[in-house]
Amino acid sequence: MADSKNKPKASWTRWQCTTTALVCCTPLVAVPMSGKAQESGGGNENEQGTYRLAPIIVNAQAQADDNANTVVAQELWVGGKVATSILDTPASVSVITEKEIEQRDANTTEEVLQYTPGVITEYYATDDRNDYFKIRGFQATTYRDGLTLGSMRGVREEPFAYERVEVLRGANSTLFGPADPGGSVNFVSKRPRFESFGEGYVAYGSFDRKEAGLDVGNTLNASETLAYRVTGKIKDSEREYDHSQDDDEFIMGGLTWEPTNSTSATLIVDYLSRDSTPNSGGYPFDREYDRDEFFGEPDFNYHDVERTSITGLLTHDFDNGLTLRGNLRYSDLADDYGYVYLTDSESRAGTVVDRGYIGTGSEARELIGNAILQYDARFGEVDSSTLAGVEYRDASSEGTSVYAPASPIDIVDPVYSGPPSSLVAYSDTEQDYKTRSLFLTQNLSFFDRFIVTAGIRSDDLELTEKDFLANTDSSDDFSETSVRGALTYRVTDEVSTYVSYVESVAPPEVGVTPERGEQYEIGVKYAPFGMNALFSAAIYDLTKDDVTTSVVQDDGTIEQETIGESRVRGLELEAKAELTDNLSLVGGYSYMDSEVERGTLQDGTSIEGNDFTETPKHTASLWTYYTLPDRDMSFGLGARYTGSYYFDAENSAKSEATTLYDAAFSYQFIEDTELTVNVSNLLDEQHVVGSGTADYYNQGREVVAKVSYRW
């Protein structure tokens, strides 16, 4: 076979033109785009002789997304090697590019998602163990390069490692396998490019934050078939409360081999280490306290995380409509934390508040891989894309959780008592989770206007659990099938509409029927010619069934039964636009009407008709970024509105509606050298975002100055 590296790029684009709407039909294949294909999108498409094509409609304006230089993504990458036009995607999606992440200096997943409609974040702000966010009122599932993070989800991801973060709202197990109904968040790793590039920075900010990062890459041989990339970051910082730390170390290396335009293989190895404080202990109920106050234990509040991942991504195009993709990842995680928390009461008298010790030590390993065949063909006025694949996942974990009552603390004159003399384990388990999956998707487009998508997926799940405290072994098997269907209509080359039905199956537990979700959605998208912009709107009806609830029996006992049902209906609006060469805008609005249709509390009290927790009816956000004409100076300003929401399922306590402001400033004082200053929560507004045994406040004002150099 002749070396296809010497073939003209036009043959590649013709193949791409016959590809139908793969995203929202492809189960997160996660094979990277060709490095050379990425390069071609950076300049004028007429000069390059190539076009980025919508899957059905040839659209000369749809260039390859350049995540470092635009806030507007026109393509979705979760479908695999061929980036799919968002305009033809029958689902409500958002893409946060690398440029937007840098503009806002987003350092956690919560911060990355703050300006995304339908997403609520930071409802346990001073609890820093995890990234807390919900989509459409439900929990969401996270992925990295299209492969589920599974038991790795508890780790706070490092945004500097990613080119973009993609959000797919709503249920969709046909794409992703067992997943929570709220939606999916996919982190797209930075990958090698076949060009020389580099960036380095140093930063200093609030809470004695000191940080440095490096991102470099180049080709490794004269024939330009081998490229590398190294990305790293180190941070030494404290948090906003006393006796805290927030230290990170991250290193990632990638190697891509492309012997031809038809074959690409990438290996990514990364290591993440976090040494931080999990919690301030919370704040008493009686009044508003300063955020820097600390009611935990300096000698016991710790959180140590280490994770190593190895990922392999392979794709081969047989140049006859048939493409093979294979993906494999192994991850190893250790996660240990301990802290002391307040257990306050509204009826408390005096200044002494009870506390408790809690801690967890866990280890997890995960191997996940898939193999996928895709066949594309054209029959007259009909385009066909058939995709079939298998997936295997083996995730295991061991964890011990401990508890002990702690000595009370005087909140007026705190005296710390040190770590506990002994801790009692209340959970000590070993779990193994195996999944074998088959999936099939068929896409048909008619007359370059109508796109019909149908998919089915079968997941066989095998769960085992060993309880060392009870000295018991248990296991369970599940076979779950999910389906989806969608119809997309291209009204014009700029406007598309769609209607879809999708299902989800939540990751199950031993002895518990998996929770199932179903969603109906109608949407419209507009990508105007002459402007780099994308506007979208969607209305949806999302239901979760088989929710496990506590039910009081006739004899007075309480048993867990899967009779609960929850429902949310809503509207989402989003705009991402580069209005001029100097002005960009990112805005969104979400309305959610949530209701528990069937459910009870632990004591048997009905919560039928209640709202969901942490689910505000209204949220809105707007981020603008303006660069002075002919000046190397830019300004950014953002506003985030979050309506009030309930803290508990009983709907007994509610937050206040609030608006927070963020700001940014950038000045290129030397060629390729830039100073940026970012301020989050500009006015230092403070309010309660979560409440249980104590109150939790939103994050306070933070100022970070950074000097970056690019070459």
Coordinates of C-alpha atoms in Angstrom, one line a residue, residues 144-145 157-164 187-191 229 231-233 250-252 270 307:
R144 CA -11.5 12.0 30.5
D145 CA -10.8 11.7 26.8
E157 CA -9.1 17.5 38.1
E158 CA -6.3 19.9 36.9
P159 CA -7.7 22.3 34.3
F160 CA -4.2 23.2 33.1
A161 CA -4.0 19.6 31.7
Y162 CA -6.9 20.1 29.3
E163 CA -7.5 21.8 25.9
R164 CA -11.2 22.0 26.6
F187 CA -12.1 16.6 29.9
V188 CA -10.0 16.6 26.7
S189 CA -6.3 16.2 27.5
K190 CA -3.7 18.4 25.8
R191 CA -2.0 16.2 23.2
R229 CA 4.3 17.3 24.6
T231 CA 2.8 19.7 30.6
G232 CA 3.5 20.4 34.2
K233 CA 2.4 22.6 37.1
F250 CA 1.1 17.7 38.2
I251 CA 3.1 16.3 35.3
M252 CA 1.9 14.9 32.0
D270 CA 0.4 11.7 33.9
R307 CA -3.1 9.4 41.0

